[in-house]
Amino acid sequence: MPRYTFSVNGRTVTVDAPADLPLLWVLRDRLGVTGPKYGCGIDVCKACTSHLDGKAINPCVVPVSEAQGREVTTIEGLADGDKLHPVQEAWLEQDVAQCGYCQPGQIMAAVALLRQTRNPTDAQIDAIENVCRCGTYFRIREAIKSAAAKM
Amino acid sequence: MGSPTPSSARHEDGAVDRRRFLTVLVAAPTLTLALSAETAAPADASSSVPQPADIMDAGDALILAGTPTAHLMLVLEVAENGEVRVELPRAEVGQGITTAVAMLVAEELDVPLGKVRVRLADARPELLLSQLTGGSNSVRALYDPVRKAAAAARARLVAAAGELWDVPAGRLVTRGGAVVAPDGRRAAYGSLTTRAAKLPLSRLTAKPKPESEHKLVGTPTSRVDARAMVTGQLRYALDIDVPGAKPAMVRRPPTINGTVRLVKNETAVRAMPGVIALTVIPTGVAVVGETFGQVMDAVEALDVTWNAGTADSLSDAGIRKRLRAAVLPPVVPPLTGHIEAEFDFAFVSHAPLETNCAVADVRKGRAEIWAGLKSPILARQEIAAALGLPERQVTVHVTQSGGSFGRKLFADAAVEAARISKAVGRPVKLMWSRIDDMRHGRARPASHHKIRATYTRGKVLTYEHRVAAVETDFRHGVGEMLTAVATRLPVAGNMSFAQAVFHLSVKVPYRFGVVTELLKEVPLKMHTASWRSVWSANTRGADEIIVDELAAKMRKDPVEFRREFLKTARQRAVLDKVAKEGNWGRDMPAGFAQGVGFHDEYKSCTACLVEIDARNPKKPRVVKAVIAADVGRPINPRGLEAQLLGGLTDAISTTLRAGLHIDRGLPLEGSYSQFHYARQKDSPTDVQIFIMPANGEPGGAGELGVPAAVGAIANAYARATGTRPRSFPINFDVDFTPFPR
Ligand code: FES
Ligand code: FES
């Protein structure tokens, strides 16, 4: 079985895994990194959204082989120790989460968006496709705007 | 934390007295109370059933049914480190009940909110009917018991300090997690627990604070679990580390309730990488493996021949026909001015973002299960029956749920996981695929509605609403809870259980003369479950559309018309609030319109005003929403606003685009790209929510938001497009290629 070495939230890991095994299952089932959630497995719901070299990806459809030598960041790696990322802070300030299941993905998508643009427009926020079945969208929008204002 | 049982409920002098402190477990150095002092409600559920059906609702009935064990409901501990721990017999599915309960406890005990830890209780069979999350009843049912239990703990701590300092308890106050004496001496609760646990009970009187003294309760408060959620630390069922538990999934039949005839390539699939075990269960073929990725591949590779299911010949057209045939006719002859309309609502998946899932560890002679469950006692019974184990050998842990909306009333995944674990002889983590969750999970049943209203000279004389719906499965404990109470209702004839619940939950809030709303169920063997607001979203949504049409016929403005016919000042106040804040009647560009809706249930009421952009009628968007709600006594207005926001999004989805098409015994939809639950681009950029000041006891709020918003959105769409929507969701084309069966 091929062997892959990459970093997860700043820690170097090595796993033996089939090349086409989706990264999501390497993270969750092999490495115990359970922040990224399964919601569809086919790049639709975006619950698994994480970052590969700082860009948003959906690890349910990214094979582990693509992570070789690169940096994977999940929701667990966003804060700096006890110091939350400004987007996480904004999520607390707006009390966004209900069941919370989509929120790791929502936050990672928002962070990626704010890396691209400092002041996202409503249209850019609309383009975030992450499903929130609890319907927290309005608070997500407010939190993104609030984080943008502070960052 | 050890759960006390009723048998340990006795005074220190040995006498059992349920009217006073039931249980004080002297587990020093921790003060543990499992009680509520002087539960006010009588133990006999039958004695206080009010007579007219509309002064009692389903939430009341659930509370009443739970009353005989309500005094056992809470286990509350004050620990030596000053932490207050509460074990809550409810599910947390996103509705924020743990936060609301923590607030009540913090308020009563005068401890900072951060010192209160709320844990979801395991299934506790001694609670009988008091451990069910549904009917918007949690805050309503818990408000008194929680405050009383916390007040009792506080009284003990104060008495302990009084004894320590030799100061009368009446001169001591509590503040910031400590008892404080007039001379400034201070004793942290943690230092008093041992002494407090030993106090003789007779010395204590404990009464919750008067509500006028509430400082925390009633103020907007953030979720106690928010930080865990935004850092990815919150553990849902499949995140729990149960040693040795391996991923498991099930290959399911091509039609609902189909069964396995033959697995043709079992050997080949067993040999696939990462596959550990394979077993046939009543619902399909289960595969256990090293990672979910590998299990998915194996499940996909299975070649199975299937026996027929239970609904193979059913498609939407046929179901609709049966519903239309079943609906009872209105009886009032349309002699005066009248209005008549028929409505259809499609099936709707609950589609919680966390698919059905559970962890099960079944060994010889015992079983342990972890799952998000709203009815865990019944789940435990079902699991025991499925495994052939005595119930006491089955432990059921309730985990945080990634949404429910009614779905987690059922233990489908927990039972399945238990069967698989037993069959393969090892612990398993069962996860349903999204496709299966939509196609073989549960759904809100389709319904057909016939409404006739008659009016003359500014008065509505009669209002008849007949509903035919595919049968809603209630075999999750609510049935047991309500049967005893509901059958006593003064409603004529031989009511089915569902009809009883219908009468307990649906009512027309307007003075419309003679009003009758009747339900007829059509039993089809499909997987259904009540969906947030049960029949109200459809039934009351349709009512609100007709209200607008009646207003037009009678030449009145929709808000004015509602004002005139609503029954109470409280109802009119929320309507006035949205009309004012939402600037009702303002000019809108072509293709845009406002719409309004109202709903009253579970002692709460709400109004919703939306603005819609329907310039493209195929792609409408609700761009603004203004909501006002009166819930009697809001515990956490911020949480309440979240519930109303969720209800609004549900209404946007189900009114405009989200539903299931049934085709030859199976829903076509298998993903969120097909079942169009709203996304960010479908949700309003301006939402204002107003919570009316406290004016009574807490009402239900978890489901309140949906029906008014359904009405408001449909009415806005109708006005913007000049159409009369009759079939929901309004835009419901099969705009996708279905996944293979
Ligand atoms: S699980 Fe990855 S996009 Fe849905
Ligand atoms: S908070 Fe529940 S799915 Fe988004």
mmCIF file of N, CA and C and ligand atoms in Angstrom, chain A residues 24-25 37-49 58-61, ligand 1:
data_model
loop_
_atom_site.group_PDB
_atom_site.id
_atom_site.type_symbol
_atom_site.label_atom_id
_atom_site.label_comp_id
_atom_site.label_asym_id
_atom_site.label_seq_id
_atom_site.Cartn_x
_atom_site.Cartn_y
_atom_site.Cartn_z
ATOM 1 N N LEU A 24 -11.053 12.684 3.428
ATOM 2 C CA LEU A 24 -11.967 12.788 4.572
ATOM 3 C C LEU A 24 -11.864 11.573 5.478
ATOM 4 N N TRP A 25 -11.752 10.386 4.868
ATOM 5 C CA TRP A 25 -11.753 9.163 5.676
ATOM 6 C C TRP A 25 -10.386 8.889 6.272
ATOM 7 N N LYS A 37 -16.962 17.087 8.626
ATOM 8 C CA LYS A 37 -18.114 16.178 8.720
ATOM 9 C C LYS A 37 -18.514 15.619 7.359
ATOM 10 N N TYR A 38 -19.086 14.438 7.399
ATOM 11 C CA TYR A 38 -19.706 13.858 6.198
ATOM 12 C C TYR A 38 -21.142 14.344 6.106
ATOM 13 N N GLY A 39 -21.528 14.808 4.915
ATOM 14 C CA GLY A 39 -22.932 15.143 4.714
ATOM 15 C C GLY A 39 -23.455 14.623 3.402
ATOM 16 N N CYS A 40 -22.548 14.239 2.479
ATOM 17 C CA CYS A 40 -22.995 13.746 1.173
ATOM 18 C C CYS A 40 -21.939 12.878 0.487
ATOM 19 N N GLY A 41 -20.666 13.199 0.681
ATOM 20 C CA GLY A 41 -19.611 12.402 0.074
ATOM 21 C C GLY A 41 -19.386 12.680 -1.400
ATOM 22 N N ILE A 42 -20.126 13.629 -1.977
ATOM 23 C CA ILE A 42 -20.005 13.872 -3.418
ATOM 24 C C ILE A 42 -19.851 15.351 -3.745
ATOM 25 N N ASP A 43 -19.275 16.130 -2.813
ATOM 26 C CA ASP A 43 -18.971 17.526 -3.110
ATOM 27 C C ASP A 43 -20.216 18.386 -3.313
ATOM 28 N N VAL A 44 -21.265 18.091 -2.572
ATOM 29 C CA VAL A 44 -22.488 18.881 -2.708
ATOM 30 C C VAL A 44 -22.767 19.709 -1.448
ATOM 31 N N CYS A 45 -22.716 19.077 -0.284
ATOM 32 C CA CYS A 45 -23.163 19.752 0.945
ATOM 33 C C CYS A 45 -22.099 20.640 1.563
ATOM 34 N N LYS A 46 -20.832 20.312 1.291
ATOM 35 C CA LYS A 46 -19.678 21.095 1.762
ATOM 36 C C LYS A 46 -19.430 21.003 3.269
ATOM 37 N N ALA A 47 -20.074 20.059 3.935
ATOM 38 C CA ALA A 47 -19.875 19.929 5.384
ATOM 39 C C ALA A 47 -18.431 19.577 5.733
ATOM 40 N N CYS A 48 -17.725 18.986 4.775
ATOM 41 C CA CYS A 48 -16.362 18.522 5.058
ATOM 42 C C CYS A 48 -15.311 19.588 4.777
ATOM 43 N N THR A 49 -15.732 20.765 4.313
ATOM 44 C CA THR A 49 -14.782 21.797 3.846
ATOM 45 C C THR A 49 -13.589 21.983 4.786
ATOM 46 N N ASN A 58 -12.844 20.042 -0.616
ATOM 47 C CA ASN A 58 -13.803 19.137 -0.019
ATOM 48 C C ASN A 58 -13.207 17.737 0.019
ATOM 49 N N PRO A 59 -12.660 17.395 1.173
ATOM 50 C CA PRO A 59 -11.879 16.161 1.279
ATOM 51 C C PRO A 59 -12.684 14.893 1.025
ATOM 52 N N CYS A 60 -14.000 14.989 0.929
ATOM 53 C CA CYS A 60 -14.764 13.782 0.611
ATOM 54 C C CYS A 60 -14.510 13.351 -0.828
ATOM 55 N N VAL A 61 -14.000 14.294 -1.667
ATOM 56 C CA VAL A 61 -13.732 13.930 -3.059
ATOM 57 C C VAL A 61 -12.265 14.158 -3.445
HETATM 58 S S1 FES C 1 -19.365 15.519 2.567
HETATM 59 FE FE1 FES C 1 -17.953 16.589 1.377
HETATM 60 S S2 FES C 1 -19.183 17.943 0.267
HETATM 61 FE FE2 FES C 1 -20.647 16.787 1.365
#
